[in-house]
Coordinates of C-alpha atoms in Angstrom, one line a residue:
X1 CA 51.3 41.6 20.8
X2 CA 52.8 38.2 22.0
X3 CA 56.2 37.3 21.3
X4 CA 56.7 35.2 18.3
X5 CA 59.7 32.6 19.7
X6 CA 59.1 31.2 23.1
X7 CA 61.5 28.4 24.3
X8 CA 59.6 25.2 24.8
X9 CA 56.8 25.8 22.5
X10 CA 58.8 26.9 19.4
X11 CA 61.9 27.8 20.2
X12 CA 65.1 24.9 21.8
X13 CA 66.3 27.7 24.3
X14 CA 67.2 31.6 24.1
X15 CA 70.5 32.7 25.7
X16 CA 72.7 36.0 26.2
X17 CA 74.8 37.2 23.3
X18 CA 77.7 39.2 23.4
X19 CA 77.4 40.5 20.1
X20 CA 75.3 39.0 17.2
X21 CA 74.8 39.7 13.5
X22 CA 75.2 38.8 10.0
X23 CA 77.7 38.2 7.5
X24 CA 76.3 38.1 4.1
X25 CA 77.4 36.0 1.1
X26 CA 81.0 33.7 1.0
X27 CA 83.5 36.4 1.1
X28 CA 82.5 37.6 4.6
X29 CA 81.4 34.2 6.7
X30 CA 84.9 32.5 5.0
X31 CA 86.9 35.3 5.6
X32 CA 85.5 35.4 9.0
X33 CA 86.1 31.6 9.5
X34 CA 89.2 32.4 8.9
X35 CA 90.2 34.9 11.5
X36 CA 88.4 33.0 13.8
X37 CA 90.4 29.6 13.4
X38 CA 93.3 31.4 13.6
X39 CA 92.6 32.5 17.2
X40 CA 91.3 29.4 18.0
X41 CA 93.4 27.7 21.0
X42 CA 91.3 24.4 22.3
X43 CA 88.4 23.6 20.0
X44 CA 87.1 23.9 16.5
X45 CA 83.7 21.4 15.6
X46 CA 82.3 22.1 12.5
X47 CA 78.7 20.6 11.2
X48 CA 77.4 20.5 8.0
X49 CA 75.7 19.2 4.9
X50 CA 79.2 19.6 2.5
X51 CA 82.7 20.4 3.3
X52 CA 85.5 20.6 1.1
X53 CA 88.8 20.1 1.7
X54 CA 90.2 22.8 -1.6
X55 CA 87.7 25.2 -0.6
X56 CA 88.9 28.4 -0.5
X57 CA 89.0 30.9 2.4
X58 CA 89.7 33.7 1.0
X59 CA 90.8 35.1 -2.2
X60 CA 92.5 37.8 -4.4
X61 CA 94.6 40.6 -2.5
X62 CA 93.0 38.9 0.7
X63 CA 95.0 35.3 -0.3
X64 CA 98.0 37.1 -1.6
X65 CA 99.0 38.8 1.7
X66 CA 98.3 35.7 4.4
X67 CA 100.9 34.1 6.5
X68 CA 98.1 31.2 6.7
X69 CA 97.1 28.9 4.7
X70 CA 93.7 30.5 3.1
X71 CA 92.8 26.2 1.8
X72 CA 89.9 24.9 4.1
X73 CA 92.3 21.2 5.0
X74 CA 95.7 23.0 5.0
X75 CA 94.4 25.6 7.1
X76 CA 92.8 23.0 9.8
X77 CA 95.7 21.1 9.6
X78 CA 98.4 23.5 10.2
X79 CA 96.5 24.7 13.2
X80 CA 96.8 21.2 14.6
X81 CA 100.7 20.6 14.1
X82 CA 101.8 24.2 15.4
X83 CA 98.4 24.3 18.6
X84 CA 99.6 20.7 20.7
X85 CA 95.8 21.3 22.3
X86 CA 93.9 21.6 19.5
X87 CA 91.1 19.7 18.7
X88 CA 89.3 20.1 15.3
X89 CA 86.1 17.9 14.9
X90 CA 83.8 17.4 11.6
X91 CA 80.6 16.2 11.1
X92 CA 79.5 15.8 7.7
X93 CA 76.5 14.3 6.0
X94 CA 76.6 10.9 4.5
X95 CA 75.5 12.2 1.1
X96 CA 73.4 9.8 -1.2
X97 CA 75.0 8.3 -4.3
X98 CA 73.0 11.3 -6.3
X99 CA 74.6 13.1 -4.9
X100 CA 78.3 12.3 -5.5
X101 CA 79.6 13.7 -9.1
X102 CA 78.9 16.6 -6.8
X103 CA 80.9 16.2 -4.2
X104 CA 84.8 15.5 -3.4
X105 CA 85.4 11.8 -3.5
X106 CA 87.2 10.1 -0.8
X107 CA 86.5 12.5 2.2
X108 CA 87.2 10.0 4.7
X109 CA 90.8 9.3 3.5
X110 CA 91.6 13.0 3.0
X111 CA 90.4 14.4 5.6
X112 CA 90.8 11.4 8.3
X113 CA 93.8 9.9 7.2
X114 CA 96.4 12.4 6.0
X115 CA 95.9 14.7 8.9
X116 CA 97.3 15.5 11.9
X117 CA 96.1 12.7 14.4
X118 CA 93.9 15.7 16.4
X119 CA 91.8 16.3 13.4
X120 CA 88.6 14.2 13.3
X121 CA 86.5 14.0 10.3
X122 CA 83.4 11.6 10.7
X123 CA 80.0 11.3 8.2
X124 CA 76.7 11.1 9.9
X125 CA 74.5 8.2 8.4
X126 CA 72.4 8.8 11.7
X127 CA 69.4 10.6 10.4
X128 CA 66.2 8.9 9.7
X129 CA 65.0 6.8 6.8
X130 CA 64.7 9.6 3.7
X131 CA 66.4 12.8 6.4
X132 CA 69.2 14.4 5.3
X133 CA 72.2 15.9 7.8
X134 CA 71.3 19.5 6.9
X135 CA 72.4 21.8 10.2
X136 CA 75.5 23.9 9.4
X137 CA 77.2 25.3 12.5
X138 CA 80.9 26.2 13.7
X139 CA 81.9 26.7 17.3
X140 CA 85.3 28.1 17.8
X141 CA 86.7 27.5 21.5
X142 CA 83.1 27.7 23.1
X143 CA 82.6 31.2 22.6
X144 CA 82.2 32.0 18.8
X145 CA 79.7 30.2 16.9
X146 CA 78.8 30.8 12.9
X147 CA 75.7 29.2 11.7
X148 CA 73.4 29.4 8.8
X149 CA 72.8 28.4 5.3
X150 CA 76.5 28.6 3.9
X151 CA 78.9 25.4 4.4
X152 CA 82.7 25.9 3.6
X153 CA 82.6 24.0 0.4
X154 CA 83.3 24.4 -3.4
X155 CA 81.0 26.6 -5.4
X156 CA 79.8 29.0 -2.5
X157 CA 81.9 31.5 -2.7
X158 CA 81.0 35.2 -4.0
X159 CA 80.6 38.9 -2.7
X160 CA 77.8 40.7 -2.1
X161 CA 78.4 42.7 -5.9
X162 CA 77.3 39.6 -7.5
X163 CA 78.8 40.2 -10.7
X164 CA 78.0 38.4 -13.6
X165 CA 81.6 37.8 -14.5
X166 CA 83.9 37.4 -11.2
X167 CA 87.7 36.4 -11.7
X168 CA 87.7 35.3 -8.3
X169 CA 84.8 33.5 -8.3
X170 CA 86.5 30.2 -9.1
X171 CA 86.4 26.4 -8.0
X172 CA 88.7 24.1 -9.0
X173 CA 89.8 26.3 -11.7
X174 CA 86.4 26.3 -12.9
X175 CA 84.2 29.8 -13.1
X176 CA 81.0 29.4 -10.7
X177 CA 77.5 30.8 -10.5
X178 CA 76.4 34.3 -8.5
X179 CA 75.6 32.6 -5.2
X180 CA 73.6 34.4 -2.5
X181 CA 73.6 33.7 1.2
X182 CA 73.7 34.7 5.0
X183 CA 75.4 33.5 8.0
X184 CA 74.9 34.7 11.7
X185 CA 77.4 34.9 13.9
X186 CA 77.6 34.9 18.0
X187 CA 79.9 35.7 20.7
X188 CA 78.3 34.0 23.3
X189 CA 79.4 31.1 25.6
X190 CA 76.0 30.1 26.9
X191 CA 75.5 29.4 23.0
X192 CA 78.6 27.7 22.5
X193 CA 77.9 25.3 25.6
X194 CA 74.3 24.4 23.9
X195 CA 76.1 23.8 20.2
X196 CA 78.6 22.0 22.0
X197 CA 76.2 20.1 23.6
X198 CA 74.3 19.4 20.6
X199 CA 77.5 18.3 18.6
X200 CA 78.5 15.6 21.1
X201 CA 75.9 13.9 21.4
X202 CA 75.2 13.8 17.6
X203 CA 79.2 12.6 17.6
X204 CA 78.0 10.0 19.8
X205 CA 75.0 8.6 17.6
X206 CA 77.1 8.9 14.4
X207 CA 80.2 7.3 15.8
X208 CA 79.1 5.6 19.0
X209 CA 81.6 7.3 20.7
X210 CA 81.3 9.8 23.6
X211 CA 83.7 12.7 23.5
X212 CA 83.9 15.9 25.8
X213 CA 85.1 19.3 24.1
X214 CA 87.2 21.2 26.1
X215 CA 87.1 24.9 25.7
X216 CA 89.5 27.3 27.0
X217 CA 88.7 28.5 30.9
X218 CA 89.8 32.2 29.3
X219 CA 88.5 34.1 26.5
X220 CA 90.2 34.0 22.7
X221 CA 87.9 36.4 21.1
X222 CA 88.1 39.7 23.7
X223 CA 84.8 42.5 23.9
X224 CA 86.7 44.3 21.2
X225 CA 87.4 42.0 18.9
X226 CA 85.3 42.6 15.4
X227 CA 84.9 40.7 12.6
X228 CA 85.2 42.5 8.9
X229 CA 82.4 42.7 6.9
X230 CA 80.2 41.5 9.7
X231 CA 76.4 43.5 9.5
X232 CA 76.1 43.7 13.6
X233 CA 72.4 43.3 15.2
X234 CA 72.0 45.1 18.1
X235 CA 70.2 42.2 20.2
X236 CA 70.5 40.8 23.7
X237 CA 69.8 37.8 23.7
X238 CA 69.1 34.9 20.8
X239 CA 66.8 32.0 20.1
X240 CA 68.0 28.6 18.6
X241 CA 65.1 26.3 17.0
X242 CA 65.8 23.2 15.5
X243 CA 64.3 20.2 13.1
X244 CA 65.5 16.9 14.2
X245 CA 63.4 13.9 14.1
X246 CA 66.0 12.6 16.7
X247 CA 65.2 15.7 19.0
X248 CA 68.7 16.2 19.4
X249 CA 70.4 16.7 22.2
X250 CA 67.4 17.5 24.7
X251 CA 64.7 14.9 23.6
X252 CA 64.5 11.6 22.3
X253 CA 61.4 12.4 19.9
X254 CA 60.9 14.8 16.9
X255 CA 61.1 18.7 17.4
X256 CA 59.8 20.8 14.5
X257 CA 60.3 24.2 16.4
X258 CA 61.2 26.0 13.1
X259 CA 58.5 25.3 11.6
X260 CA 56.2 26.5 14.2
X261 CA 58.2 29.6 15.0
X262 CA 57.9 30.4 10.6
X263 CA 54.0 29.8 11.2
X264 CA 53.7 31.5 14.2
X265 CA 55.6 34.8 12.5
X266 CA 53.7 34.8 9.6
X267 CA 50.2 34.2 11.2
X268 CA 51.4 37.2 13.5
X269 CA 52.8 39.6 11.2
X270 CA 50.8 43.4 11.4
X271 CA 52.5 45.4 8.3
X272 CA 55.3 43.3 6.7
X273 CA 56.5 39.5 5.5
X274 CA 60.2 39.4 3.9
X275 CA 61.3 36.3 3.1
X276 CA 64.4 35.2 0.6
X277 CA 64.8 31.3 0.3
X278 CA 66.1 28.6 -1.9
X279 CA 62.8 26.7 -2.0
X280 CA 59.3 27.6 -1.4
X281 CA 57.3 24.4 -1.7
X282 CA 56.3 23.8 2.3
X283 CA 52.7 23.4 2.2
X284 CA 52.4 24.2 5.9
X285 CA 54.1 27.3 5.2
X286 CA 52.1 28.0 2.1
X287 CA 48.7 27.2 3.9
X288 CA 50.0 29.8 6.6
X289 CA 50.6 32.7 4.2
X290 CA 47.3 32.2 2.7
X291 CA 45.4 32.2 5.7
X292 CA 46.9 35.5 7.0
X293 CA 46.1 37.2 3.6
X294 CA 43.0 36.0 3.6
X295 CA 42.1 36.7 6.8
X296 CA 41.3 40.3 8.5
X297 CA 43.5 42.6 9.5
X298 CA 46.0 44.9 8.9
X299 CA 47.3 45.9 5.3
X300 CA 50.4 43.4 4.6
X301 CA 53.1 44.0 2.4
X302 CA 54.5 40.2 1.4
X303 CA 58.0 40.4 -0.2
X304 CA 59.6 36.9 -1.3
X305 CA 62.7 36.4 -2.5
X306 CA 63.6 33.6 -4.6
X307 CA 65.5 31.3 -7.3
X308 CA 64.1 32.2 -10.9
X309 CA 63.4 28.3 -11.5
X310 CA 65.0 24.8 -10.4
X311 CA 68.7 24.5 -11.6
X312 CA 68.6 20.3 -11.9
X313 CA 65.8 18.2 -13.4
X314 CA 66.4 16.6 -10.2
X315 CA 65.4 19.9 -8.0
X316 CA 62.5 20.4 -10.2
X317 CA 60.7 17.1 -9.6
X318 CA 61.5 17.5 -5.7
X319 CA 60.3 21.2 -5.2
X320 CA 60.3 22.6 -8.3
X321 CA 56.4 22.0 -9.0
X322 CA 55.5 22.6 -5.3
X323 CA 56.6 26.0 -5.5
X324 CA 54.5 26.4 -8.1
X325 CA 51.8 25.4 -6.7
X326 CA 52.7 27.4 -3.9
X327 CA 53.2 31.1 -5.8
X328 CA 50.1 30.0 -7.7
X329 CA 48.1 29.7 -4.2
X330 CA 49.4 32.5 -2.4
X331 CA 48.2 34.7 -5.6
X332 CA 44.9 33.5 -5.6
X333 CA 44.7 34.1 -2.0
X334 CA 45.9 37.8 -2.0
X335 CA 43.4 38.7 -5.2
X336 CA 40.7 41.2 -3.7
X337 CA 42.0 41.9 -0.5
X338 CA 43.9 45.3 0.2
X339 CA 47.7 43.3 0.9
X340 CA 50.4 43.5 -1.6
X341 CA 52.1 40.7 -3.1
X342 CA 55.3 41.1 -4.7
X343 CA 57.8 37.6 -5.9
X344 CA 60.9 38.1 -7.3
X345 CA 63.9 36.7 -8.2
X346 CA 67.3 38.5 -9.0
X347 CA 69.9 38.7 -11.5
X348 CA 73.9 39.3 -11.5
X349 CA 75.3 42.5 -12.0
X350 CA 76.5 43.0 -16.1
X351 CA 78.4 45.0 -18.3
X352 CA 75.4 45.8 -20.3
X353 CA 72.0 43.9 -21.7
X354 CA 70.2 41.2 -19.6
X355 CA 72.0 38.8 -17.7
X356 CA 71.6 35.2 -18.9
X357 CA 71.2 33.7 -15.6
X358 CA 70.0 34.3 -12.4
X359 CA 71.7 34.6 -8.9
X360 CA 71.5 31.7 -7.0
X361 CA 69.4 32.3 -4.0
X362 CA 70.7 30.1 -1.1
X363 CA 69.6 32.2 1.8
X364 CA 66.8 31.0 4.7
X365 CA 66.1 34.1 6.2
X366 CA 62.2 35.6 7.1
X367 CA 61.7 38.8 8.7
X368 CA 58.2 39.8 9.8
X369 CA 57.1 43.5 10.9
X370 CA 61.1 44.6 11.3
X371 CA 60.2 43.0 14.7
X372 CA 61.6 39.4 14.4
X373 CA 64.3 37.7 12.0
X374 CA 65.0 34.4 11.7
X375 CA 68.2 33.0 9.5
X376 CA 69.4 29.6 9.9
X377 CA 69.5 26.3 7.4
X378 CA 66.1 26.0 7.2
X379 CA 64.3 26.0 3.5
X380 CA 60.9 26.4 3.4
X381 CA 60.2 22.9 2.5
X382 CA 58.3 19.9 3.8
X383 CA 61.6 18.0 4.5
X384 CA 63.7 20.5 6.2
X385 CA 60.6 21.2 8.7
X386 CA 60.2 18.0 9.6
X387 CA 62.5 15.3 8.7
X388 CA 66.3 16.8 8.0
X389 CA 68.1 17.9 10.8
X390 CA 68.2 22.0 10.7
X391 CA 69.4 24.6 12.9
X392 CA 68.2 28.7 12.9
X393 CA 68.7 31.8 15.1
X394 CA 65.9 34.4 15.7
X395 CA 66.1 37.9 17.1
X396 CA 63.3 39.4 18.7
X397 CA 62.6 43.3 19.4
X398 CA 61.3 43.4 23.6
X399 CA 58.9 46.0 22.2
X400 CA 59.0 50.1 21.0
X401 CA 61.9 51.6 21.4
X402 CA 64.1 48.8 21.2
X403 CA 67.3 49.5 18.7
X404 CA 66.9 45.6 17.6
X405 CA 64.2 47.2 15.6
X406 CA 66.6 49.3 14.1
X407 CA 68.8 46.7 13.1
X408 CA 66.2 44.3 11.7
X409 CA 65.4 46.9 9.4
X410 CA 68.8 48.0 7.8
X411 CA 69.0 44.3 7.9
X412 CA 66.3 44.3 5.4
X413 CA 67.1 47.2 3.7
X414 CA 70.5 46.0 3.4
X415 CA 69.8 43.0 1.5
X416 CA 67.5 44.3 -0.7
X417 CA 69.6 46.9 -1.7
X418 CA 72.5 43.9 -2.5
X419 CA 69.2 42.5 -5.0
X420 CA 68.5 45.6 -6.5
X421 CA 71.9 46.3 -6.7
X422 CA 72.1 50.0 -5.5
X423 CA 74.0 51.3 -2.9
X424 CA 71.0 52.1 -0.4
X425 CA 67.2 51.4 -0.7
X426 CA 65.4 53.8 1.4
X427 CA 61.6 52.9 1.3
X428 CA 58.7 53.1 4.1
X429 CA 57.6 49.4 4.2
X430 CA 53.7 50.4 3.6
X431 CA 54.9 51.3 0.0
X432 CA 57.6 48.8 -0.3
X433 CA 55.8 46.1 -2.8
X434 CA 54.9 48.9 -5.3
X435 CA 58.6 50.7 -5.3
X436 CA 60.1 47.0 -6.0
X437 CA 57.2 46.2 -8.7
X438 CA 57.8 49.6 -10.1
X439 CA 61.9 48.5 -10.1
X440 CA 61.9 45.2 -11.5
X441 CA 59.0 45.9 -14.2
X442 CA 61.5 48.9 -15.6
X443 CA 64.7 46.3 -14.8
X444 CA 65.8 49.4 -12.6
X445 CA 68.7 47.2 -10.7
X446 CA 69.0 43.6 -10.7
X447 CA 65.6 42.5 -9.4
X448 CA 63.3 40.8 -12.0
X449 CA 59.3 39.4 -11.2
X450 CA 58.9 35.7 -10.8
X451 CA 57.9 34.0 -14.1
X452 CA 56.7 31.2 -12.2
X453 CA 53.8 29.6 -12.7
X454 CA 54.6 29.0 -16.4
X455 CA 53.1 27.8 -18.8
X456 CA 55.1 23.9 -18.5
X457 CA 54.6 24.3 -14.7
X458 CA 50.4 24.8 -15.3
X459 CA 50.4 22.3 -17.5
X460 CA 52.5 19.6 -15.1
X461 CA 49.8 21.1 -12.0
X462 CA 46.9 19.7 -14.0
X463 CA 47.8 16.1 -14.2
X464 CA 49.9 15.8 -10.7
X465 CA 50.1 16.7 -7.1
X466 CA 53.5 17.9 -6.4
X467 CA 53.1 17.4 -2.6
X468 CA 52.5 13.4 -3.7
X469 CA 56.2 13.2 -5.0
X470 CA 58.4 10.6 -3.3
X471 CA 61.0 13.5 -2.6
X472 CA 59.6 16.3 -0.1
X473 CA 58.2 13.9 2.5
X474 CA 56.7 16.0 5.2
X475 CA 57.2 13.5 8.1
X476 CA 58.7 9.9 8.3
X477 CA 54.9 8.9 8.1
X478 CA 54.8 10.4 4.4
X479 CA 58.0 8.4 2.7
X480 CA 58.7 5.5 1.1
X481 CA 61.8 3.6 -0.4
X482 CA 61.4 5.6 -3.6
X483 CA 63.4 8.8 -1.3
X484 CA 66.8 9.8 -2.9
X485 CA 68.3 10.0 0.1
X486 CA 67.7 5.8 1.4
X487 CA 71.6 5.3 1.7
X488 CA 75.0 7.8 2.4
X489 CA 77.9 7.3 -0.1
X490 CA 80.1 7.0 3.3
X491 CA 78.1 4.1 3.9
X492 CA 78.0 2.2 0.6
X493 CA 81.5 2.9 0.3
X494 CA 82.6 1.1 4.0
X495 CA 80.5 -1.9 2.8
X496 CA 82.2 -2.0 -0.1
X497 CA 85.6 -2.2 2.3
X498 CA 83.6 -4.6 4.6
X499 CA 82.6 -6.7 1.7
X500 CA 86.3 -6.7 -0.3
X501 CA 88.2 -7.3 3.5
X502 CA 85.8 -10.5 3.8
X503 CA 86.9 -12.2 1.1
X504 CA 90.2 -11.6 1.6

């Protein structure tokens, strides 16, 4: 059995960790954020699709008894004025104008221009003609990195309960939806030199300026040093993989390593596919799951985990019918063979009768065979495997006896649990697809059967292909100026500067 990532052919490098793991949902990456800025002595860069300078780090009890400021802005800030070597750079996407009753207006001036003069926050127009700016990563002082699917924004925030009805689930005064996700974390300073590395030089491209980060020469975060709530993975060593039509920062040409590294797992996989993901409607990654069921081998069990249905018109049109078309396929393709398909989506925890709503499934993470995991920013969609800018971690078991196996599978376990809502699922994975059926048929716990394709979605599949829309390109080849993402807000609004200063 060949390894699944291999540096150079799917993979950007592998380096020593530390320690590794996970923390799952808001409440444990922000919290943990926030105990690792407060260490932090030299260097904080942050990356990502959406910050927010109100967001909240931690909340209830947790907020009531800091010292520190537990606002995203304030906190940074602070750190700057009392830390006279402390550098905190931001990187954020230049959003689209569709984008922008959902987003905090006037980044630039808050966050640039009523800060301490150490804090830096810049938006990346840089990425190519209908990309997006989608990598989320943190390095604190070289040595700590976070990265995943979770940004430190508004509307993200929730614990792993996923209630229906949360007090403190609250943005801008404002009650929010149950909201799913995971986050790996690394103590590793081989890994912070490569994110460090890949930060400046996308500094560079956005900003046309070069910068060196200076970490500390000692450590801030000691061998003993835990994080709370963290789910640790007992691993040795960690692969990054990247999308990046810019190749950035080793090559000047596109890299679709996560991609291949998601094909190569599936094609691979001997006993078991788990997958939870906010979009399914990659038809390279569709196309893969097909041909493994369809082909010979052993028995699969095929678990997928994801949102009941598109939450915008707007998401719908984009992916929305390619996921149908997607489930649709991968259920022809597993009728009369001896795998088991099971698609679900899952649903907040209530005081009593069905929840309303779904819980929003924001999570990239695939696990194949208990053997391999890969989490990162990734969806499995045309545009973040080829033409956003993404960033994801893999673990990889050296063989038997390994205890990364272990770990990959409470890791599993673990999260299925948090969907079922139970305390701890405990299930051989050869039976795994009938015992969730059997659950979410009987609405024993919080997991429910996909609905889709519906009746609407067959209906819209009969007169259109969804992977001819405009807005999943799968390569700058396959794109035109109809994309929603042809200009950044950042950008329209310094032409609007440009344009009012020249006619001064």
């Amino acid at each position: 059995m060949g390894r699944i990532s291999e540096v150079g052919r799917n993979a950007w490098c592998e380096e020593p960790v530390r320690a590794a793991g996970l923390l799952i949902d808001g409440e444990d990456y922000y919290r943990a954020f926030h105990q690792a800025a407060l260490r932090a002595r030299r260097s904080i860069l942050l990356s990502g699709w959406q910050f927010d300078s109100d967001a909240k780090l931690l909340c209830g009890e947790e907020a009531k008894r800091s010292t520190a400021p537990i606002k995203l802005l304030e906190l940074l800030n602070t750190l700057c004025k009392e830390r006279p070597e402390l550098q905190v750079k931001i990187l954020a996407w230049d959003f689209h104008l569709v984008f922008a009753l959902e987003r905090e207006w006037m980044q630039e001036l808050v966050f640039e221009w009523t800060t301490n003069e150490r804090l830096h926050y810049k938006f990346d127009s840089t990425h190519v003609e209908g990309g997006s700016h989608h990598q989320k990563f943190v390095v604190v002082d070289g040595q700590l990195s976070f990265l995943g699917g979770l940004d430190l924004c508004d509307h993200r925030w929730d614990d792993r309960r996923h209630l229906d009805k949360n007090p403190l689930r609250v943005s801008r005064g404002e009650p929010h939806k149950p909201f799913h996700d995971v986050q790996v974390y690394l103590d590793s300073r081989e890994i912070g030199a490569r994110l460090t590395e890949l930060f400046e030089c996308r500094w560079l491209r956005a900003c046309k300026e070069h910068i060196t980060v200076v970490h500390p020469d000692t450590e801030t975060f000691g061998p003993d040093w835990k994080l709370q709530g963290a789910v640790p993975i007992a691993a040795k060593t960690v692969s990054l993989s990247r999308t990046d039509p810019h190749g950035s920062p080793t090559v000047d040409e596109p890299v679709r390593e996560i991609e291949a590294q998601y094909r190569e797992g599936i094609l691979s996989a001997e006993r078991l596919i788990y997958v939870e993901t906010q979009y399914f409607s990659s038809h390279a990654i569709g196309e893969a799951l097909c041909q493994r069921l369809r082909a010979p081998g052993p028995t699969l069990q095929v678990v997928l985990v994801l949102n009941m249905k598109a939450e915008t018109l707007k998401e719908q049109i984009a992916v929305g019918l390619a996921q149908a078309k997607n489930i649709v396929d991968v259920r022809a393709a597993v009728e009369g063979t001896p795998h088991r398909l099971g698609i679900y989506y899952t649903v907040p925890d209530s005081d009593g009768g069905e929840p309303q709503r779904a819980t929003y499934v924001h999570s990239k993470v695939m696990i194949v065979d208990d053997r391999w995991i890969n989490v990162g920013s990734a969806n499995l969609t045309n545009r973040s495997l080829s033409v956003d800018t993404e960033l994801n971690a893999s673990f990889e078991t050296d063989g038997p006896g390994d205890p990364l196996a272990k770990s990959i599978c409470g890791v599993r376990l673990g999260l299925l649990s948090e969907h079922l809502g139970i305390s701890g699922l405990d299930c051989d994975p050869e039976g795994l697809v009938d015992v969730l059926d059997d659950r979410a048929q009987r609405r024993d716990g919080r997991l429910r059967l996909h609905p889709s394709p519906t009746a609407s979605e067959r209906t819209a599949l009969g007169v259109v292909d969804p992977q001819k829309l405009p807005f999943d390109p799968d390569g700058a080849e396959d794109q035109d100026d109809r994309s929603i993402f042809a200009e950044g807000l950042g950008r329209l609004w310094r032409r609007f500067i440009s344009d009012r200063d020249d006619n001064k």
